[in-house]
Amino acid sequence: MSLDYDRKDCFVVNGKLALPYSYFAGRVGSKFITTIRDQKKIMGVKCDKCNKVFIPPRQTCERCLEDIRNNWVELGNIGEVVNFTVVRYNDGHLPRKAPYILALIKLDGADTPFAHILDGLKPEQVEIGMKVEAVFADETTNTILDIDHFAPSKTKKVQVSERAPAEKAPAAAKIEPQPGLDERRKAMSRKVIITAALAGAATMKNQNPAVPYSPQEFAEEAYKCYKAGAAMVHVHAREDGGMATHDHARIKATYDAIRGKCPELIVNMSSAVGMGKTAEQRISQIIHVKPEMASLNTNTMNFSLLDRKTGKIFIDFVFENTFTMLQNFGKAMEENGVKPEIEVYDMGGLDNTMLIMKQGFFSEPMNFNFVWGVAGGQAFRPDAFLCLKNAIPAGANFTTCGVGNDQFPAVTMSCLVGGHMRVGLEDNIRIPNGEMAKGSYEQVEWAVRIAECQGREPATPDEAREIMGLKKR
Ligand SMILES: [Zn+2]
């Protein structure tokens, strides 16, 4: 075949050659990928000679030519964007539909950046220097996409690398102020949502006379809590005599009285109502009133009244929350525009939620309330708190409440680790010095003080709506 022949007579056949092949990432590269897959940890390698930490890891230091293949260091999941581009065309081999953001991300503790997908914000919101956090894939593929993507970091910077002491660290490790979007996010993370649970089903006026029964009393108490710094009230309506009620008219009247007196406040209604109510009585009133938020309970459990000094049982009660109820209540709430506040009394309740959420009816972000000190649930323990906090889905919010003496320790811890706070006479009738609370509002005042000691400030109701994913008013 001459060249002339080729040029004149060549013809084109459009088609594809399928060439099956297996790609091996190499010994070092494979360990990097499988550690992400199996342990959800991102590892780099460090050169002991020049002290550089490389990611993706490699066999040899490109500066010193040292063999560094066995010198693994664990990096955190958080880093910063050092550069980015927006992919604006679609192609079969790309991991996302355009447009998506491809960022160069330098993990805390690493000296080299690597490229990955940045999700969770619009292209125009990306900024160089913003903090981002790895989100690991649920289903693994043995590729770098076992980190599904990076998203704007909600976690404060935590140094977890094993790298050398500060004097050897390069200048780039300096913490620098993050402008723009990051400032907004930081500002919102300083906000703490304070909820006042005004009555509950069991606290009575003979225990604390400020417990509201009538719609008017609920409205007055809600207003005082709002003035003190609460963004939300949690409500179990009562009859005039103080009994918890599932009566639609009474519940609606209570709800309307609060909204009338204090239109800004978020009203979160109970779907537990009180002891001995049927599933139908519990959910139908929520559908009738359609509050912005309602409690959703996650496990069947003992829910008893005991003398905590003697262990003597006053009331023994099984609080029924089957999977079917969790599913039906959750669906009914989402379908009626009521955001569930998911009540978690122990790790099992959280696991129940994680199972049922696979059905896909919960809207993001999910909002959890960790409940401590129920006789039948678990007592407040800081390490158990961290377990729950670390186990909720990424992007979810959490608040907390505690019965009696568990109340203020639990809300203090929640505030300290970035969560929100629920106080109120439903949970505790006293203030931290042991005196009778003048009302739920006095506990709100204490919660505000606790938050301020930690550099956080109470969210307004509209800020709380933004954080918890409620519709704007
Ligand atoms: Zn080196």
PDB file of N, CA, C and O in Angstrom, residues 412-467:
ATOM      1  N   THR A 412     -26.178  21.350  77.202  1.00  0.00           N
ATOM      2  CA  THR A 412     -24.854  21.982  77.205  1.00  0.00           C
ATOM      3  C   THR A 412     -23.930  21.237  76.252  1.00  0.00           C
ATOM      4  O   THR A 412     -23.228  21.838  75.435  1.00  0.00           O
ATOM      5  N   MET A 413     -23.966  19.922  76.336  1.00  0.00           N
ATOM      6  CA  MET A 413     -23.116  19.112  75.451  1.00  0.00           C
ATOM      7  C   MET A 413     -23.521  19.301  73.991  1.00  0.00           C
ATOM      8  O   MET A 413     -22.674  19.431  73.109  1.00  0.00           O
ATOM      9  N   SER A 414     -24.824  19.304  73.739  1.00  0.00           N
ATOM     10  CA  SER A 414     -25.298  19.450  72.363  1.00  0.00           C
ATOM     11  C   SER A 414     -24.793  20.759  71.763  1.00  0.00           C
ATOM     12  O   SER A 414     -24.278  20.797  70.648  1.00  0.00           O
ATOM     13  N   CYS A 415     -24.911  21.823  72.543  1.00  0.00           N
ATOM     14  CA  CYS A 415     -24.457  23.134  72.081  1.00  0.00           C
ATOM     15  C   CYS A 415     -22.952  23.107  71.818  1.00  0.00           C
ATOM     16  O   CYS A 415     -22.466  23.637  70.826  1.00  0.00           O
ATOM     17  N   LEU A 416     -22.237  22.435  72.688  1.00  0.00           N
ATOM     18  CA  LEU A 416     -20.773  22.376  72.601  1.00  0.00           C
ATOM     19  C   LEU A 416     -20.310  21.654  71.339  1.00  0.00           C
ATOM     20  O   LEU A 416     -19.303  22.022  70.749  1.00  0.00           O
ATOM     21  N   VAL A 417     -21.051  20.645  70.913  1.00  0.00           N
ATOM     22  CA  VAL A 417     -20.601  19.863  69.755  1.00  0.00           C
ATOM     23  C   VAL A 417     -21.388  20.214  68.490  1.00  0.00           C
ATOM     24  O   VAL A 417     -21.408  19.453  67.534  1.00  0.00           O
ATOM     25  N   GLY A 418     -22.013  21.398  68.490  1.00  0.00           N
ATOM     26  CA  GLY A 418     -22.581  21.908  67.243  1.00  0.00           C
ATOM     27  C   GLY A 418     -24.053  21.605  67.030  1.00  0.00           C
ATOM     28  O   GLY A 418     -24.588  21.846  65.952  1.00  0.00           O
ATOM     29  N   GLY A 419     -24.720  21.072  68.060  1.00  0.00           N
ATOM     30  CA  GLY A 419     -26.146  20.772  67.925  1.00  0.00           C
ATOM     31  C   GLY A 419     -27.001  21.885  68.511  1.00  0.00           C
ATOM     32  O   GLY A 419     -26.515  22.968  68.826  1.00  0.00           O
ATOM     33  N   HIS A 420     -28.277  21.572  68.669  1.00  0.00           N
ATOM     34  CA  HIS A 420     -29.243  22.554  69.145  1.00  0.00           C
ATOM     35  C   HIS A 420     -29.765  22.124  70.516  1.00  0.00           C
ATOM     36  O   HIS A 420     -29.315  21.114  71.055  1.00  0.00           O
ATOM     37  N   MET A 421     -30.666  22.905  71.083  1.00  0.00           N
ATOM     38  CA  MET A 421     -31.029  22.700  72.490  1.00  0.00           C
ATOM     39  C   MET A 421     -32.549  22.730  72.665  1.00  0.00           C
ATOM     40  O   MET A 421     -33.207  23.630  72.153  1.00  0.00           O
ATOM     41  N   ARG A 422     -33.068  21.758  73.417  1.00  0.00           N
ATOM     42  CA  ARG A 422     -34.480  21.820  73.797  1.00  0.00           C
ATOM     43  C   ARG A 422     -34.566  21.833  75.314  1.00  0.00           C
ATOM     44  O   ARG A 422     -33.986  20.966  75.980  1.00  0.00           O
ATOM     45  N   VAL A 423     -35.295  22.805  75.833  1.00  0.00           N
ATOM     46  CA  VAL A 423     -35.574  22.859  77.267  1.00  0.00           C
ATOM     47  C   VAL A 423     -37.093  22.918  77.431  1.00  0.00           C
ATOM     48  O   VAL A 423     -37.827  22.733  76.469  1.00  0.00           O
ATOM     49  N   GLY A 424     -37.582  23.167  78.623  1.00  0.00           N
ATOM     50  CA  GLY A 424     -39.021  23.314  78.829  1.00  0.00           C
ATOM     51  C   GLY A 424     -39.538  22.421  79.929  1.00  0.00           C
ATOM     52  O   GLY A 424     -38.905  21.433  80.310  1.00  0.00           O
ATOM     53  N   LEU A 425     -40.723  22.798  80.409  1.00  0.00           N
ATOM     54  CA  LEU A 425     -41.296  22.115  81.568  1.00  0.00           C
ATOM     55  C   LEU A 425     -41.731  20.677  81.243  1.00  0.00           C
ATOM     56  O   LEU A 425     -41.937  19.882  82.148  1.00  0.00           O
ATOM     57  N   GLU A 426     -41.877  20.343  79.961  1.00  0.00           N
ATOM     58  CA  GLU A 426     -42.162  18.943  79.618  1.00  0.00           C
ATOM     59  C   GLU A 426     -41.077  18.037  80.188  1.00  0.00           C
ATOM     60  O   GLU A 426     -41.359  16.933  80.650  1.00  0.00           O
ATOM     61  N   ASP A 427     -39.833  18.521  80.146  1.00  0.00           N
ATOM     62  CA  ASP A 427     -38.699  17.668  80.475  1.00  0.00           C
ATOM     63  C   ASP A 427     -38.221  17.844  81.917  1.00  0.00           C
ATOM     64  O   ASP A 427     -37.680  16.922  82.510  1.00  0.00           O
ATOM     65  N   ASN A 428     -38.384  19.056  82.441  1.00  0.00           N
ATOM     66  CA  ASN A 428     -37.789  19.379  83.748  1.00  0.00           C
ATOM     67  C   ASN A 428     -38.521  20.594  84.301  1.00  0.00           C
ATOM     68  O   ASN A 428     -38.798  21.538  83.568  1.00  0.00           O
ATOM     69  N   ILE A 429     -38.802  20.568  85.591  1.00  0.00           N
ATOM     70  CA  ILE A 429     -39.577  21.677  86.158  1.00  0.00           C
ATOM     71  C   ILE A 429     -38.678  22.697  86.859  1.00  0.00           C
ATOM     72  O   ILE A 429     -39.159  23.692  87.376  1.00  0.00           O
ATOM     73  N   ARG A 430     -37.366  22.452  86.844  1.00  0.00           N
ATOM     74  CA  ARG A 430     -36.460  23.302  87.622  1.00  0.00           C
ATOM     75  C   ARG A 430     -35.454  24.014  86.734  1.00  0.00           C
ATOM     76  O   ARG A 430     -35.301  23.691  85.555  1.00  0.00           O
ATOM     77  N   ILE A 431     -34.736  24.965  87.327  1.00  0.00           N
ATOM     78  CA  ILE A 431     -33.592  25.576  86.666  1.00  0.00           C
ATOM     79  C   ILE A 431     -32.335  24.947  87.286  1.00  0.00           C
ATOM     80  O   ILE A 431     -32.421  24.231  88.293  1.00  0.00           O
ATOM     81  N   PRO A 432     -31.163  25.176  86.673  1.00  0.00           N
ATOM     82  CA  PRO A 432     -29.987  24.407  87.107  1.00  0.00           C
ATOM     83  C   PRO A 432     -29.614  24.557  88.586  1.00  0.00           C
ATOM     84  O   PRO A 432     -28.998  23.648  89.154  1.00  0.00           O
ATOM     85  N   ASN A 433     -29.986  25.661  89.236  1.00  0.00           N
ATOM     86  CA  ASN A 433     -29.632  25.771  90.656  1.00  0.00           C
ATOM     87  C   ASN A 433     -30.610  25.020  91.555  1.00  0.00           C
ATOM     88  O   ASN A 433     -30.506  25.081  92.775  1.00  0.00           O
ATOM     89  N   GLY A 434     -31.567  24.310  90.956  1.00  0.00           N
ATOM     90  CA  GLY A 434     -32.480  23.488  91.738  1.00  0.00           C
ATOM     91  C   GLY A 434     -33.801  24.156  92.078  1.00  0.00           C
ATOM     92  O   GLY A 434     -34.738  23.509  92.544  1.00  0.00           O
ATOM     93  N   GLU A 435     -33.883  25.465  91.800  1.00  0.00           N
ATOM     94  CA  GLU A 435     -35.146  26.157  92.098  1.00  0.00           C
ATOM     95  C   GLU A 435     -36.205  25.827  91.053  1.00  0.00           C
ATOM     96  O   GLU A 435     -35.884  25.493  89.916  1.00  0.00           O
ATOM     97  N   MET A 436     -37.466  25.969  91.457  1.00  0.00           N
ATOM     98  CA  MET A 436     -38.573  25.780  90.532  1.00  0.00           C
ATOM     99  C   MET A 436     -38.456  26.811  89.404  1.00  0.00           C
ATOM    100  O   MET A 436     -38.226  27.998  89.671  1.00  0.00           O
ATOM    101  N   ALA A 437     -38.596  26.376  88.161  1.00  0.00           N
ATOM    102  CA  ALA A 437     -38.558  27.331  87.040  1.00  0.00           C
ATOM    103  C   ALA A 437     -39.828  28.168  87.051  1.00  0.00           C
ATOM    104  O   ALA A 437     -40.914  27.646  87.300  1.00  0.00           O
ATOM    105  N   LYS A 438     -39.666  29.460  86.774  1.00  0.00           N
ATOM    106  CA  LYS A 438     -40.868  30.325  86.728  1.00  0.00           C
ATOM    107  C   LYS A 438     -41.718  29.975  85.509  1.00  0.00           C
ATOM    108  O   LYS A 438     -42.897  30.325  85.451  1.00  0.00           O
ATOM    109  N   GLY A 439     -41.116  29.311  84.562  1.00  0.00           N
ATOM    110  CA  GLY A 439     -41.827  28.894  83.351  1.00  0.00           C
ATOM    111  C   GLY A 439     -40.787  28.301  82.420  1.00  0.00           C
ATOM    112  O   GLY A 439     -39.581  28.363  82.707  1.00  0.00           O
ATOM    113  N   SER A 440     -41.245  27.746  81.298  1.00  0.00           N
ATOM    114  CA  SER A 440     -40.274  27.233  80.326  1.00  0.00           C
ATOM    115  C   SER A 440     -39.329  28.345  79.888  1.00  0.00           C
ATOM    116  O   SER A 440     -38.153  28.101  79.593  1.00  0.00           O
ATOM    117  N   TYR A 441     -39.855  29.574  79.876  1.00  0.00           N
ATOM    118  CA  TYR A 441     -39.040  30.695  79.396  1.00  0.00           C
ATOM    119  C   TYR A 441     -37.794  30.903  80.255  1.00  0.00           C
ATOM    120  O   TYR A 441     -36.761  31.341  79.752  1.00  0.00           O
ATOM    121  N   GLU A 442     -37.890  30.578  81.548  1.00  0.00           N
ATOM    122  CA  GLU A 442     -36.706  30.783  82.397  1.00  0.00           C
ATOM    123  C   GLU A 442     -35.607  29.780  82.036  1.00  0.00           C
ATOM    124  O   GLU A 442     -34.415  30.081  82.090  1.00  0.00           O
ATOM    125  N   GLN A 443     -36.012  28.587  81.640  1.00  0.00           N
ATOM    126  CA  GLN A 443     -35.020  27.616  81.152  1.00  0.00           C
ATOM    127  C   GLN A 443     -34.451  28.066  79.805  1.00  0.00           C
ATOM    128  O   GLN A 443     -33.274  27.839  79.521  1.00  0.00           O
ATOM    129  N   VAL A 444     -35.286  28.699  78.974  1.00  0.00           N
ATOM    130  CA  VAL A 444     -34.777  29.247  77.707  1.00  0.00           C
ATOM    131  C   VAL A 444     -33.685  30.281  78.010  1.00  0.00           C
ATOM    132  O   VAL A 444     -32.634  30.308  77.360  1.00  0.00           O
ATOM    133  N   GLU A 445     -33.940  31.128  79.027  1.00  0.00           N
ATOM    134  CA  GLU A 445     -32.925  32.131  79.393  1.00  0.00           C
ATOM    135  C   GLU A 445     -31.601  31.456  79.777  1.00  0.00           C
ATOM    136  O   GLU A 445     -30.530  31.907  79.410  1.00  0.00           O
ATOM    137  N   TRP A 446     -31.699  30.360  80.505  1.00  0.00           N
ATOM    138  CA  TRP A 446     -30.482  29.605  80.874  1.00  0.00           C
ATOM    139  C   TRP A 446     -29.801  29.025  79.628  1.00  0.00           C
ATOM    140  O   TRP A 446     -28.578  29.065  79.508  1.00  0.00           O
ATOM    141  N   ALA A 447     -30.607  28.505  78.727  1.00  0.00           N
ATOM    142  CA  ALA A 447     -30.033  27.921  77.493  1.00  0.00           C
ATOM    143  C   ALA A 447     -29.295  28.998  76.701  1.00  0.00           C
ATOM    144  O   ALA A 447     -28.218  28.753  76.157  1.00  0.00           O
ATOM    145  N   VAL A 448     -29.874  30.194  76.660  1.00  0.00           N
ATOM    146  CA  VAL A 448     -29.225  31.302  75.944  1.00  0.00           C
ATOM    147  C   VAL A 448     -27.868  31.600  76.582  1.00  0.00           C
ATOM    148  O   VAL A 448     -26.864  31.772  75.886  1.00  0.00           O
ATOM    149  N   ARG A 449     -27.844  31.608  77.904  1.00  0.00           N
ATOM    150  CA  ARG A 449     -26.574  31.877  78.607  1.00  0.00           C
ATOM    151  C   ARG A 449     -25.528  30.807  78.294  1.00  0.00           C
ATOM    152  O   ARG A 449     -24.362  31.100  78.068  1.00  0.00           O
ATOM    153  N   ILE A 450     -25.969  29.554  78.311  1.00  0.00           N
ATOM    154  CA  ILE A 450     -25.047  28.445  78.006  1.00  0.00           C
ATOM    155  C   ILE A 450     -24.489  28.611  76.595  1.00  0.00           C
ATOM    156  O   ILE A 450     -23.288  28.451  76.363  1.00  0.00           O
ATOM    157  N   ALA A 451     -25.372  28.957  75.662  1.00  0.00           N
ATOM    158  CA  ALA A 451     -24.934  29.136  74.265  1.00  0.00           C
ATOM    159  C   ALA A 451     -23.937  30.283  74.175  1.00  0.00           C
ATOM    160  O   ALA A 451     -22.899  30.172  73.512  1.00  0.00           O
ATOM    161  N   GLU A 452     -24.238  31.373  74.857  1.00  0.00           N
ATOM    162  CA  GLU A 452     -23.365  32.550  74.771  1.00  0.00           C
ATOM    163  C   GLU A 452     -21.987  32.260  75.356  1.00  0.00           C
ATOM    164  O   GLU A 452     -20.984  32.755  74.856  1.00  0.00           O
ATOM    165  N   CYS A 453     -21.942  31.444  76.398  1.00  0.00           N
ATOM    166  CA  CYS A 453     -20.645  31.055  76.972  1.00  0.00           C
ATOM    167  C   CYS A 453     -19.807  30.297  75.948  1.00  0.00           C
ATOM    168  O   CYS A 453     -18.591  30.226  76.066  1.00  0.00           O
ATOM    169  N   GLN A 454     -20.464  29.699  74.975  1.00  0.00           N
ATOM    170  CA  GLN A 454     -19.756  28.895  73.978  1.00  0.00           C
ATOM    171  C   GLN A 454     -19.621  29.629  72.652  1.00  0.00           C
ATOM    172  O   GLN A 454     -19.292  29.026  71.632  1.00  0.00           O
ATOM    173  N   GLY A 455     -19.911  30.915  72.662  1.00  0.00           N
ATOM    174  CA  GLY A 455     -19.746  31.700  71.438  1.00  0.00           C
ATOM    175  C   GLY A 455     -20.819  31.445  70.404  1.00  0.00           C
ATOM    176  O   GLY A 455     -20.640  31.725  69.229  1.00  0.00           O
ATOM    177  N   ARG A 456     -21.950  30.909  70.840  1.00  0.00           N
ATOM    178  CA  ARG A 456     -23.053  30.683  69.894  1.00  0.00           C
ATOM    179  C   ARG A 456     -24.211  31.584  70.286  1.00  0.00           C
ATOM    180  O   ARG A 456     -24.351  31.982  71.427  1.00  0.00           O
ATOM    181  N   GLU A 457     -25.054  31.884  69.301  1.00  0.00           N
ATOM    182  CA  GLU A 457     -26.181  32.747  69.615  1.00  0.00           C
ATOM    183  C   GLU A 457     -27.481  32.127  69.134  1.00  0.00           C
ATOM    184  O   GLU A 457     -27.494  31.355  68.173  1.00  0.00           O
ATOM    185  N   PRO A 458     -28.584  32.464  69.827  1.00  0.00           N
ATOM    186  CA  PRO A 458     -29.864  31.847  69.475  1.00  0.00           C
ATOM    187  C   PRO A 458     -30.270  32.184  68.042  1.00  0.00           C
ATOM    188  O   PRO A 458     -30.148  33.326  67.607  1.00  0.00           O
ATOM    189  N   ALA A 459     -30.729  31.179  67.307  1.00  0.00           N
ATOM    190  CA  ALA A 459     -31.264  31.390  65.956  1.00  0.00           C
ATOM    191  C   ALA A 459     -32.635  32.031  66.069  1.00  0.00           C
ATOM    192  O   ALA A 459     -33.413  31.704  66.978  1.00  0.00           O
ATOM    193  N   THR A 460     -32.939  32.943  65.171  1.00  0.00           N
ATOM    194  CA  THR A 460     -34.318  33.433  65.065  1.00  0.00           C
ATOM    195  C   THR A 460     -35.150  32.307  64.447  1.00  0.00           C
ATOM    196  O   THR A 460     -34.600  31.376  63.852  1.00  0.00           O
ATOM    197  N   PRO A 461     -36.481  32.387  64.558  1.00  0.00           N
ATOM    198  CA  PRO A 461     -37.291  31.337  63.918  1.00  0.00           C
ATOM    199  C   PRO A 461     -36.984  31.194  62.423  1.00  0.00           C
ATOM    200  O   PRO A 461     -36.898  30.068  61.924  1.00  0.00           O
ATOM    201  N   ASP A 462     -36.782  32.302  61.720  1.00  0.00           N
ATOM    202  CA  ASP A 462     -36.513  32.177  60.272  1.00  0.00           C
ATOM    203  C   ASP A 462     -35.147  31.544  60.019  1.00  0.00           C
ATOM    204  O   ASP A 462     -34.983  30.772  59.068  1.00  0.00           O
ATOM    205  N   GLU A 463     -34.169  31.863  60.856  1.00  0.00           N
ATOM    206  CA  GLU A 463     -32.862  31.185  60.714  1.00  0.00           C
ATOM    207  C   GLU A 463     -33.003  29.697  61.014  1.00  0.00           C
ATOM    208  O   GLU A 463     -32.395  28.852  60.355  1.00  0.00           O
ATOM    209  N   ALA A 464     -33.825  29.384  62.016  1.00  0.00           N
ATOM    210  CA  ALA A 464     -34.057  27.970  62.347  1.00  0.00           C
ATOM    211  C   ALA A 464     -34.731  27.251  61.181  1.00  0.00           C
ATOM    212  O   ALA A 464     -34.401  26.101  60.874  1.00  0.00           O
ATOM    213  N   ARG A 465     -35.652  27.943  60.500  1.00  0.00           N
ATOM    214  CA  ARG A 465     -36.291  27.338  59.307  1.00  0.00           C
ATOM    215  C   ARG A 465     -35.246  27.031  58.249  1.00  0.00           C
ATOM    216  O   ARG A 465     -35.271  25.979  57.631  1.00  0.00           O
ATOM    217  N   GLU A 466     -34.318  27.972  58.058  1.00  0.00           N
ATOM    218  CA  GLU A 466     -33.279  27.764  57.044  1.00  0.00           C
ATOM    219  C   GLU A 466     -32.421  26.549  57.409  1.00  0.00           C
ATOM    220  O   GLU A 466     -32.143  25.689  56.575  1.00  0.00           O
ATOM    221  N   ILE A 467     -32.027  26.468  58.683  1.00  0.00           N
ATOM    222  CA  ILE A 467     -31.157  25.369  59.124  1.00  0.00           C
ATOM    223  C   ILE A 467     -31.874  24.021  58.989  1.00  0.00           C
ATOM    224  O   ILE A 467     -31.302  23.047  58.511  1.00  0.00           O
TER     225      ILE A 467
END
